Coordinates of C-alpha atoms in Angstrom, one line a residue:
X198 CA 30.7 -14.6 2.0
X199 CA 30.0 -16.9 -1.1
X200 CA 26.3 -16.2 -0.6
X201 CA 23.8 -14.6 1.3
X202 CA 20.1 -16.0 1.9
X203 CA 16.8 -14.2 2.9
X204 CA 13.6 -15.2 3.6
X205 CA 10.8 -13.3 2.6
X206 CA 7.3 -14.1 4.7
X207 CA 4.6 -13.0 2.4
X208 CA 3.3 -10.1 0.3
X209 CA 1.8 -7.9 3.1
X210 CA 2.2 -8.9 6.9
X211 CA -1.2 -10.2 7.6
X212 CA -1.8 -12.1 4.5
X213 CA -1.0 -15.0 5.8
X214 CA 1.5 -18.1 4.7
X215 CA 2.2 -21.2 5.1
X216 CA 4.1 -22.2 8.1
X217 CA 6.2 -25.2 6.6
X218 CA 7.6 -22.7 4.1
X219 CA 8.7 -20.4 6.6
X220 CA 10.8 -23.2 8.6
X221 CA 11.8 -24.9 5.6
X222 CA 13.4 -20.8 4.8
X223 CA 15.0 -21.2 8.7
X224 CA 16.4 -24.5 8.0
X225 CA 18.7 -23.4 5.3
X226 CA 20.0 -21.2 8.0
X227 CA 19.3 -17.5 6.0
X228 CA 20.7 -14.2 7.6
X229 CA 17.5 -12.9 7.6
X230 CA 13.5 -13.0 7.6
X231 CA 11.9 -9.9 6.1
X232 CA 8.6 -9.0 5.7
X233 CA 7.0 -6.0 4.1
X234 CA 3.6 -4.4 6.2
X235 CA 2.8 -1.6 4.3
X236 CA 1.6 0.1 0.9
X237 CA -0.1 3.1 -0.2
X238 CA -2.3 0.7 -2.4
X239 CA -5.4 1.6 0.2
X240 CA -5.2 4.7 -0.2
X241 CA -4.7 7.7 2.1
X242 CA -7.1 6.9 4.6
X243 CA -5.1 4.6 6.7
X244 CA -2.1 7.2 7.1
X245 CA -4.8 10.0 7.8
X246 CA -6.3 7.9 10.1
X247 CA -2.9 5.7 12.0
X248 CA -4.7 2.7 11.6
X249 CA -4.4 -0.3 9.4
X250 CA -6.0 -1.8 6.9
X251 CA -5.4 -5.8 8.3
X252 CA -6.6 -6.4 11.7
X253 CA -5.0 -7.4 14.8
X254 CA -5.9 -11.0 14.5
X255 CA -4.2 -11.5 11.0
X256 CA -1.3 -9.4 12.1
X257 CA -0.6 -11.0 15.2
X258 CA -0.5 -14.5 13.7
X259 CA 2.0 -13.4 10.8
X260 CA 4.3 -11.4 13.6
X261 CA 3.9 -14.9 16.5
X262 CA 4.9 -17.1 13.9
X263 CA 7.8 -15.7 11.9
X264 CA 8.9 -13.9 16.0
X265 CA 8.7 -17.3 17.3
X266 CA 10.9 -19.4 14.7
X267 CA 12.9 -16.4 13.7
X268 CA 14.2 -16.0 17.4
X269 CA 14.4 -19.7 18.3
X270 CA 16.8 -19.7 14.6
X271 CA 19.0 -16.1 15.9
X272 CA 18.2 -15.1 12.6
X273 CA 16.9 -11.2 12.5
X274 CA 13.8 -10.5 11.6
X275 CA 13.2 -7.2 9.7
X276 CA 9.6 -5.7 9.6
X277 CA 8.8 -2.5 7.1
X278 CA 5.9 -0.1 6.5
X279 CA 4.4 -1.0 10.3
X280 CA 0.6 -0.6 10.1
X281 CA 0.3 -0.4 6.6
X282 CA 0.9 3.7 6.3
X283 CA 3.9 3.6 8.6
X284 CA 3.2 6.7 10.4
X285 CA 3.6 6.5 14.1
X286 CA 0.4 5.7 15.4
X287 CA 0.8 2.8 13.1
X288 CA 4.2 1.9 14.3
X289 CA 3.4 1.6 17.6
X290 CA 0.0 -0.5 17.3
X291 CA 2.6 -2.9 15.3
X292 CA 5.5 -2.9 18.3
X293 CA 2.2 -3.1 20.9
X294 CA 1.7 -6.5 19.3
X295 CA 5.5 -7.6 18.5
X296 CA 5.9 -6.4 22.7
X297 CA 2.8 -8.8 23.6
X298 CA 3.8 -11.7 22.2
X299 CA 7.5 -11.7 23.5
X300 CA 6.2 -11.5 26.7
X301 CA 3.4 -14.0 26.4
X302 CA 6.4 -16.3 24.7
X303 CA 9.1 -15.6 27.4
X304 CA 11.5 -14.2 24.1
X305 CA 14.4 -11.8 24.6
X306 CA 16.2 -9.9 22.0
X307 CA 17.4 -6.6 21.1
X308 CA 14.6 -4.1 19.2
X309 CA 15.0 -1.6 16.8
X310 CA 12.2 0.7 16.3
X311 CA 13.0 3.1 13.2
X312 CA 10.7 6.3 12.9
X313 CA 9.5 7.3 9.2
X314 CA 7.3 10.2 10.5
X315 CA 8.5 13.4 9.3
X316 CA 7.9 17.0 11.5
X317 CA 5.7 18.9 9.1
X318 CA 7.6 22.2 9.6
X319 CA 11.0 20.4 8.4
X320 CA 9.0 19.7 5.1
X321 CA 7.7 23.4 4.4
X322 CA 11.4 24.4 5.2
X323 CA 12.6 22.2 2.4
X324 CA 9.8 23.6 0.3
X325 CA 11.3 27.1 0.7
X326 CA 14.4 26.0 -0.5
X327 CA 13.0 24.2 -3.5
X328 CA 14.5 20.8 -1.9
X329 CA 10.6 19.2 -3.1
X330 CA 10.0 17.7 -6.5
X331 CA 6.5 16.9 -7.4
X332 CA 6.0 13.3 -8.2
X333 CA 4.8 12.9 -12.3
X334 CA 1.4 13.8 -12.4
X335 CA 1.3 15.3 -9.3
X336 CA 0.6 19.7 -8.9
X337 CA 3.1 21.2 -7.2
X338 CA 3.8 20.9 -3.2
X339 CA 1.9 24.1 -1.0
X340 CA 2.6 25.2 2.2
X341 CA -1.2 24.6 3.6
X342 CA -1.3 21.2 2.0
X343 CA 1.9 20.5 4.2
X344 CA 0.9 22.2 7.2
X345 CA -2.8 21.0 6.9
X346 CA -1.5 17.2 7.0
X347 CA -2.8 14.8 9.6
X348 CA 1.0 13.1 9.3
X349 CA 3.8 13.2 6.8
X350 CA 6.7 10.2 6.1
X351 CA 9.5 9.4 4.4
X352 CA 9.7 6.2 2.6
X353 CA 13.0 5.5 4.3
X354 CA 16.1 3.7 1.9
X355 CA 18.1 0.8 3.2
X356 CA 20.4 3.0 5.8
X357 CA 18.6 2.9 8.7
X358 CA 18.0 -0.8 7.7
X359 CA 21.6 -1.2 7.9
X360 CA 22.4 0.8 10.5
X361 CA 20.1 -0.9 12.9
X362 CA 21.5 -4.1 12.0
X363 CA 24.7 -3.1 12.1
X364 CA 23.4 -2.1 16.0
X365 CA 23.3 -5.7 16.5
X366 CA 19.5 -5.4 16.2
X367 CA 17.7 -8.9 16.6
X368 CA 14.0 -7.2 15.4
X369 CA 13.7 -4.1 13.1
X370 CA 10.2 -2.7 13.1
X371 CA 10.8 0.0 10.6
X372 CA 7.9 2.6 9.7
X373 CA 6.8 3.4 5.7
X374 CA 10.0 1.9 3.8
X375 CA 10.6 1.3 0.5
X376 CA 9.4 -2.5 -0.4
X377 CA 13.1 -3.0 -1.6
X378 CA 14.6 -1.6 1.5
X379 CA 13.9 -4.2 3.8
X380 CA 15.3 -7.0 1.9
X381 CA 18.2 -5.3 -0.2
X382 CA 20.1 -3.3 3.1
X383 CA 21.7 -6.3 4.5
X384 CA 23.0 -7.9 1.2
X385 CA 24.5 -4.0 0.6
X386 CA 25.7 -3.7 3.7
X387 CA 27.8 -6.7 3.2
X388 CA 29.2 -5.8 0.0
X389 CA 27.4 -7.4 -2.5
X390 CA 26.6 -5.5 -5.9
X391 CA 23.3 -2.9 -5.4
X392 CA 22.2 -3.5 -8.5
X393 CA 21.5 -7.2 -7.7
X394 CA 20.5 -6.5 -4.4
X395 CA 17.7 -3.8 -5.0
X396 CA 16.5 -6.2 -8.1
X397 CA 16.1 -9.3 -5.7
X398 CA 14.6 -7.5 -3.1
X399 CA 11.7 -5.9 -5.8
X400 CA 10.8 -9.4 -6.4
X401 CA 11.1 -10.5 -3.0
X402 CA 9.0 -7.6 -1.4
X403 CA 6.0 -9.4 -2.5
X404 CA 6.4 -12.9 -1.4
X405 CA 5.8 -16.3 -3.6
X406 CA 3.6 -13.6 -6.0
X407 CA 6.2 -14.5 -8.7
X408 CA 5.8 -17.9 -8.4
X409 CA 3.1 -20.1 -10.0
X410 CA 0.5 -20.4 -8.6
X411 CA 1.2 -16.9 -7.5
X412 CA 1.1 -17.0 -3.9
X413 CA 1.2 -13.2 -1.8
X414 CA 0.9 -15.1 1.3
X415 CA 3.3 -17.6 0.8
X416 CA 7.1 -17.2 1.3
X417 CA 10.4 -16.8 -0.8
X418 CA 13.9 -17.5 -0.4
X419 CA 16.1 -15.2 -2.3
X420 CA 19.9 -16.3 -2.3
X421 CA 22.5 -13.4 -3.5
X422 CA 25.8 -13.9 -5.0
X423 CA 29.1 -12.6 -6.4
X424 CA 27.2 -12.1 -9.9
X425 CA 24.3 -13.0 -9.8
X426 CA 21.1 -13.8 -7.8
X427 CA 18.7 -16.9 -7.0
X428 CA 15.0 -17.0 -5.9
X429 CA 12.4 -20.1 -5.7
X430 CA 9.3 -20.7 -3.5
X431 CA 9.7 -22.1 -0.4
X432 CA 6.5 -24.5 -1.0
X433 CA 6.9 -27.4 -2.6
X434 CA 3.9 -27.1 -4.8
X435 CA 4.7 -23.9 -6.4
X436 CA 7.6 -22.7 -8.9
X437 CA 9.5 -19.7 -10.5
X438 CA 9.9 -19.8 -14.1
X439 CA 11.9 -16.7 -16.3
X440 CA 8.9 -15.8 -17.3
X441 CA 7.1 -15.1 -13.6
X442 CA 10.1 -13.3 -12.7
X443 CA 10.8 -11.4 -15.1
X444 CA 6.9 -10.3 -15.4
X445 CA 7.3 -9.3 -11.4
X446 CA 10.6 -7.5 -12.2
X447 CA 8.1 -5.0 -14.1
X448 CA 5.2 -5.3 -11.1
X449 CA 4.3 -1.4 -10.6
X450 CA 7.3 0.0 -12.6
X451 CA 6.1 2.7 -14.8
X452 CA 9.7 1.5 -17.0
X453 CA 10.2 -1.8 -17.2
X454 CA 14.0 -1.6 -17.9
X455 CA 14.2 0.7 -14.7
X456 CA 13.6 0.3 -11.3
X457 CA 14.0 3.7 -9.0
X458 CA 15.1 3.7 -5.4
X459 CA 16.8 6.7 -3.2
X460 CA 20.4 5.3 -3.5
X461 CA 19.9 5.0 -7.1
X462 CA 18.4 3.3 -10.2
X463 CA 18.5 0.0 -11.6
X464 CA 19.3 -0.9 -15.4
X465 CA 17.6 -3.8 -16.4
X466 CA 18.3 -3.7 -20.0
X467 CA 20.9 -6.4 -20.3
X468 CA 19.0 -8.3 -17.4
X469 CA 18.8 -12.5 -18.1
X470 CA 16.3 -14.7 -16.3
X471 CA 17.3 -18.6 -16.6
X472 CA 15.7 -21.5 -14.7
X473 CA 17.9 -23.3 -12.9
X474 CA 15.8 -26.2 -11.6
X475 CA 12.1 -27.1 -11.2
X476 CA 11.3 -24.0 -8.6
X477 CA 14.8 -21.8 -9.0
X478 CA 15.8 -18.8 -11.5
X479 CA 18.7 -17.4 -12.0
X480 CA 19.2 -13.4 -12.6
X481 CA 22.2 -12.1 -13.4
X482 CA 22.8 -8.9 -15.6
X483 CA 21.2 -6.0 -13.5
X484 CA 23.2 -2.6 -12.7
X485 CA 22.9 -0.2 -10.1
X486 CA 23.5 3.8 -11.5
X487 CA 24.3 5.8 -8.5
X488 CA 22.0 9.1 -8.2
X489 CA 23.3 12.4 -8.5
X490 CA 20.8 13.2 -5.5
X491 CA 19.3 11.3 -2.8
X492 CA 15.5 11.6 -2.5
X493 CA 12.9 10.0 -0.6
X494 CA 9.5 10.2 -1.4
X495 CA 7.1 11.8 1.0
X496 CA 3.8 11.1 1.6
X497 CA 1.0 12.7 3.6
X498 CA -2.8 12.9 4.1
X499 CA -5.2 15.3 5.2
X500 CA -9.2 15.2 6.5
X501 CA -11.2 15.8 3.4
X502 CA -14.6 15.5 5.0
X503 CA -16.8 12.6 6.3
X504 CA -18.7 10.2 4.0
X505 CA -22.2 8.3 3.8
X506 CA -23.1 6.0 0.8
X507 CA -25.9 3.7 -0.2
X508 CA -25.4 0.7 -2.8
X509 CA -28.5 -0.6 -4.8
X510 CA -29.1 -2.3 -8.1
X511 CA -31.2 -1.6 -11.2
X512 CA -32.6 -4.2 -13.6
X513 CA -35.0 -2.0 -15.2
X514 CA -33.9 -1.5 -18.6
X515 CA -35.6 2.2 -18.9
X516 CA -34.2 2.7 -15.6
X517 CA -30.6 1.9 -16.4
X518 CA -30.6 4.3 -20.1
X519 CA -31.9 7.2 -18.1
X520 CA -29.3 6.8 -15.0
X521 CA -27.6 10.2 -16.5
X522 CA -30.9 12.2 -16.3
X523 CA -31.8 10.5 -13.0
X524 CA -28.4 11.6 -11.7
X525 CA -29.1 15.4 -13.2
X526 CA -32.7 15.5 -11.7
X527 CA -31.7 14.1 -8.2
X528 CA -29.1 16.6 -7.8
X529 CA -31.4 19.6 -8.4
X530 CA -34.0 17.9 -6.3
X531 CA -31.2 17.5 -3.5
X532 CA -30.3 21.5 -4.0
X533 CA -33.7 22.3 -3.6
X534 CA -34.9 20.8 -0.5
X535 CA -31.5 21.6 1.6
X536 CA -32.4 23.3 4.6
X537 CA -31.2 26.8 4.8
X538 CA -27.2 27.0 5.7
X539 CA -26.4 24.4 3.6
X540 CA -24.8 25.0 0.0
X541 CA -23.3 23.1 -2.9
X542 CA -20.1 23.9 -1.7
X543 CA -21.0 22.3 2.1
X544 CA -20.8 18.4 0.1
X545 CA -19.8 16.6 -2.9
X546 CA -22.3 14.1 -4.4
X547 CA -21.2 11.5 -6.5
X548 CA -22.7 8.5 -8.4
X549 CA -21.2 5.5 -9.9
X550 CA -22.6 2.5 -12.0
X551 CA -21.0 -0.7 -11.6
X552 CA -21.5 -2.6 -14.9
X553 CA -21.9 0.4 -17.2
X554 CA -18.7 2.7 -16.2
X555 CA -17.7 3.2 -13.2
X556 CA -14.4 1.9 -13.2
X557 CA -13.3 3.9 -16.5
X558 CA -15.7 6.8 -16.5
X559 CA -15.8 8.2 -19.4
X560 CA -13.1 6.8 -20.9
X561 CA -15.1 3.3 -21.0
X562 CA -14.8 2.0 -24.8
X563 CA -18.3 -0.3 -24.2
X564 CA -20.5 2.2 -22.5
X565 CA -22.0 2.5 -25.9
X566 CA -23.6 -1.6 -24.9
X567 CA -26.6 -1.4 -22.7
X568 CA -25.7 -3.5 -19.9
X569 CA -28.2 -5.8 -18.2
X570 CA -28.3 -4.8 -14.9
X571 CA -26.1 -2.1 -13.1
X572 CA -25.2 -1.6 -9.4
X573 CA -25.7 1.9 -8.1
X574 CA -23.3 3.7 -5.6
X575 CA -24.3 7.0 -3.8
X576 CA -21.7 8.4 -2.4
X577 CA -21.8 12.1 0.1
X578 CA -18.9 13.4 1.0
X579 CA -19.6 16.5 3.2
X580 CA -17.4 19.0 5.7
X581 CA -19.1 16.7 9.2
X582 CA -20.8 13.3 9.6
X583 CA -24.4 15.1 10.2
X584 CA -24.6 16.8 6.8
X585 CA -23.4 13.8 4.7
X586 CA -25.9 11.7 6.2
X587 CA -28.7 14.5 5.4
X588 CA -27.6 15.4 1.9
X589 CA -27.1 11.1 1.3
X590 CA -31.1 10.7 2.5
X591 CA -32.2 13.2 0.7
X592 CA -30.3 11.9 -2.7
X593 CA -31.3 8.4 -2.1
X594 CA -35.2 9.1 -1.7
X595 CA -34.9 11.3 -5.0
X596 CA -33.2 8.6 -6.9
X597 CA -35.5 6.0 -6.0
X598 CA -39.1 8.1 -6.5
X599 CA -37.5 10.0 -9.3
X600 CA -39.8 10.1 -12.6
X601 CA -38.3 10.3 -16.3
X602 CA -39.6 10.4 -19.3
X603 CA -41.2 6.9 -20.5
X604 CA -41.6 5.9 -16.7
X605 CA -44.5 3.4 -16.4
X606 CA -44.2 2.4 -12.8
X607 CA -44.9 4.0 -9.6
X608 CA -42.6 1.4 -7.7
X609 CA -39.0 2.4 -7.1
X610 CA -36.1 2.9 -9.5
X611 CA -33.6 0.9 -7.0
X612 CA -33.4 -2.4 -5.4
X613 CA -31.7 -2.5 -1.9
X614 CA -29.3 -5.4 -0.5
X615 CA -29.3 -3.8 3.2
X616 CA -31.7 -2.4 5.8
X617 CA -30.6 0.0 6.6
X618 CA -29.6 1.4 3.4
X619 CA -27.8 4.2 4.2
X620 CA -23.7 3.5 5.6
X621 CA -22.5 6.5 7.7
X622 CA -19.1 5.5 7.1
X623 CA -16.7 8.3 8.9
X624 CA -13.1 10.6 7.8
X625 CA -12.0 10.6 4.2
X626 CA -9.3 11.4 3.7
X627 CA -6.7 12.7 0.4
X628 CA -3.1 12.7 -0.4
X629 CA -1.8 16.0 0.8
X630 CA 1.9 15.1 -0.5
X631 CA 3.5 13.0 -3.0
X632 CA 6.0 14.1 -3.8
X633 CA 10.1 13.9 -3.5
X634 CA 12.3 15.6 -1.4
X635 CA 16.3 16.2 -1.3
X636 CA 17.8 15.1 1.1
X637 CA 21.6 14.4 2.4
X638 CA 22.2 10.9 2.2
X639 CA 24.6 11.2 5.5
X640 CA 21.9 12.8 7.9
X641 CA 20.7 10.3 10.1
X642 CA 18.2 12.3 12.2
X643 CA 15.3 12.0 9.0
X644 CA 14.8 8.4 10.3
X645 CA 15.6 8.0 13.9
X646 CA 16.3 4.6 15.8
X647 CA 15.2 3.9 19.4
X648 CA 17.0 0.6 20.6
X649 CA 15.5 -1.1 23.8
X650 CA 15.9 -5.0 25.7
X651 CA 12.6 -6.4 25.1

């Protein structure tokens, strides 16, 4: 083929976008509709936990839609990162909903349902045989870490992609994938040069965000070709320039002339971005470098605790230059009125100060300026629900009562937006693994495919 088109919904299924720019996508007649689902950007909790962070509603409407017109077009559509986490729980909340509305729509097709969860026992064997590569910053893997996991994936490459397409699949609901995945494994699958392939599809994973006005719930049409690649906005209101693209080229890269995957990496360094007409770009120049090994990156979450905070604000400027000692005298007045059984070990309490530091700690270059007013977060993160609600009360009262030095009022230190203060809000959750593991490019069992007549 000449060329190959792709539709990209949006940045994150359940963002939303615009229906006219999905069917102006269909009616260039593309060989596919992607749409990425997923991200670790959340945080663990969501994996931990098998839910997602965008609800039903939001998902539902971005699934009916593209389901509808995608089906109605026999153009696939390909789904990645189900549920945001992409563990199984996840996946199957997101086929629930794809199942629903085919029946509630009287649509037929073929389904591909690819599995990204990993046994945690085939993860600690790889360990063993130093297979596992810590991400950077990142200590190395344990064995309790892995076997103390709530789940474990893979962020699957374009193979099972590819192979589930090649299965004549007319909907791929993939678990946690990598962004590029979804959009690059049909272009590869066809021939077309990797390099260009996995470059588009990092732009396109994200929707109309390298378009102006960036748009994450808008859609983009990506059209790949012998040497080179095109990608514009599919509303009429927005445009690509060099400049957007080549500034979302870099979009979470820790290199900007590199751009990792399992099958490989891409070189960027001779990479040109030209504008072809108001809303189009032209890229041309990117090269795929095969990997000596194939890795996929694993990532898993565990049950730290349970956690209860409080928000407030201060406006008191005494109040706000003494929140260090406040902080020091509430957790000694907290040690000493636990109730026996309890011990510092039983909870972490934390404290954060929006509009002095808490975004950059200590590392903040203007902490030295006394802001005017600061929001306070108290935050109690304890082994069960009871304890970090008793140890958050207990911190609260003391924070709000507590006296310093220079203190002329009797009134209290915080100012609350809610009654009730206090949020008992459930599981926390940490990242247990992050880290890459070797893998044979040729096994297929890693991510498994169930096919099924819906």
């Amino acid at each position: 083929m000449e060329e190959l088109k792709i539709v990209a919904l949006n940045g994150c299924l359940g963002y939303g976008y615009e229906v006219k720019s999905l069917e102006a996508g269909l009616a260039l007649a593309p060989a596919m509709v992607g749409g990425d689902a997923g991200s670790t950007d959340a945080g663990p909790y969501y994996l931990g936990s098998g839910t997602a962070l965008v609800k039903r509603e939001q998902v539902r409407r971005d699934l009916g839609q593209a389901l509808i017109r995608a089906r109605a077009a026999r153009v696939p559509l390909v789904i990645g990162s189900a549920g945001m986490a992409g563990g199984e729980p996840n996946l199957q909340w997101v086929r629930e909903i794809l199942v629903g509305i085919a029946r509630e729509e009287g649509l037929h097709f073929k389904l591909a349902t690819i599995h990204a969860e990993i046994n945690k026992t085939r993860v600690r064997d790889a360990l063993r045989d130093g297979a596992i590569t810590p991400m950077d910053d990142v200590p190395p893997l344990t064995e309790d870490a892995v076997m103390g996991s709530a789940r474990i994936v893979g962020q699957m490459g374009t193979e099972p992609f590819a192979r589930a397409l090649a299965a004549g699949a007319d909907v791929v609901l993939a678990g946690r994938s990598c962004d590029t995945a979804i959009y690059a494994a049909l272009p590869i699958a066809r021939g077309y040069d990797p390099g260009l392939a996995l470059h588009m599809a990092k732009i396109m994973e994200c929707g109309a965000q390298c378009g102006i006005p960036l748009a994450p719930n808008d859609s983009l049409l990506g059209v790949i070709r012998k040497d080179h690649f095109l990608v514009r906005p599919l509303a009429e209101n927005r445009i690509c320039t060099p400049d957007s693209v080549a500034a979302h080229t870099m979009y979470e890269q820790g290199d900007p002339l590199t751009i990792h995957e399992p099958e490989g990496r891409v070189d960027l360094s001779e990479a040109e971005f030209e504008q072809v007409d108001r809303q189009t770009v032209r890229v041309h120049g990117s090269k795929f470098i095969p990997t000596p090994r194939y890795r996929i990156k694993l990532e898993g979450a565990r049950l730290l605790g349970y956690r209860a905070f409080t928000i407030a604000g201060v406006r008191d400027a005494a109040v706000i230059q003494n929140l260090d000692v406040i902080a020091d005298t509430v957790r000694a007045a907290v040690r000493r009125n636990l109730h026996k059984g309890i011990a510092d070990g039983h909870f972490n309490l934390e404290f954060r100060y929006y509009g002095r530091d808490a975004v950059l700690g200590d590392l903040e270059p203007l902490r030295h300026i006394p802001p005017r007013e600061v929001g306070v977060l108290i935050e109690v993160v304890a082994a069960d629900q009871l304890t970090a609600n008793y140890v958050l009360s207990l911190a609260r009262s003391s924070f709000l009562h507590c006296p310093f030095e220079g203190r002329k009022t009797t009134a209290g230190n915080l100012a609350f937006p809610f009654s009730p203060s206090d949020t008992a809000a459930g599981e926390v959750y940490e990242f247990s693994v992050y880290h890459l593991m070797d893998v044979n490019d040729a096994d297929t069992s890693l991510f498994s495919i169930d096919y099924e007549q819906v």
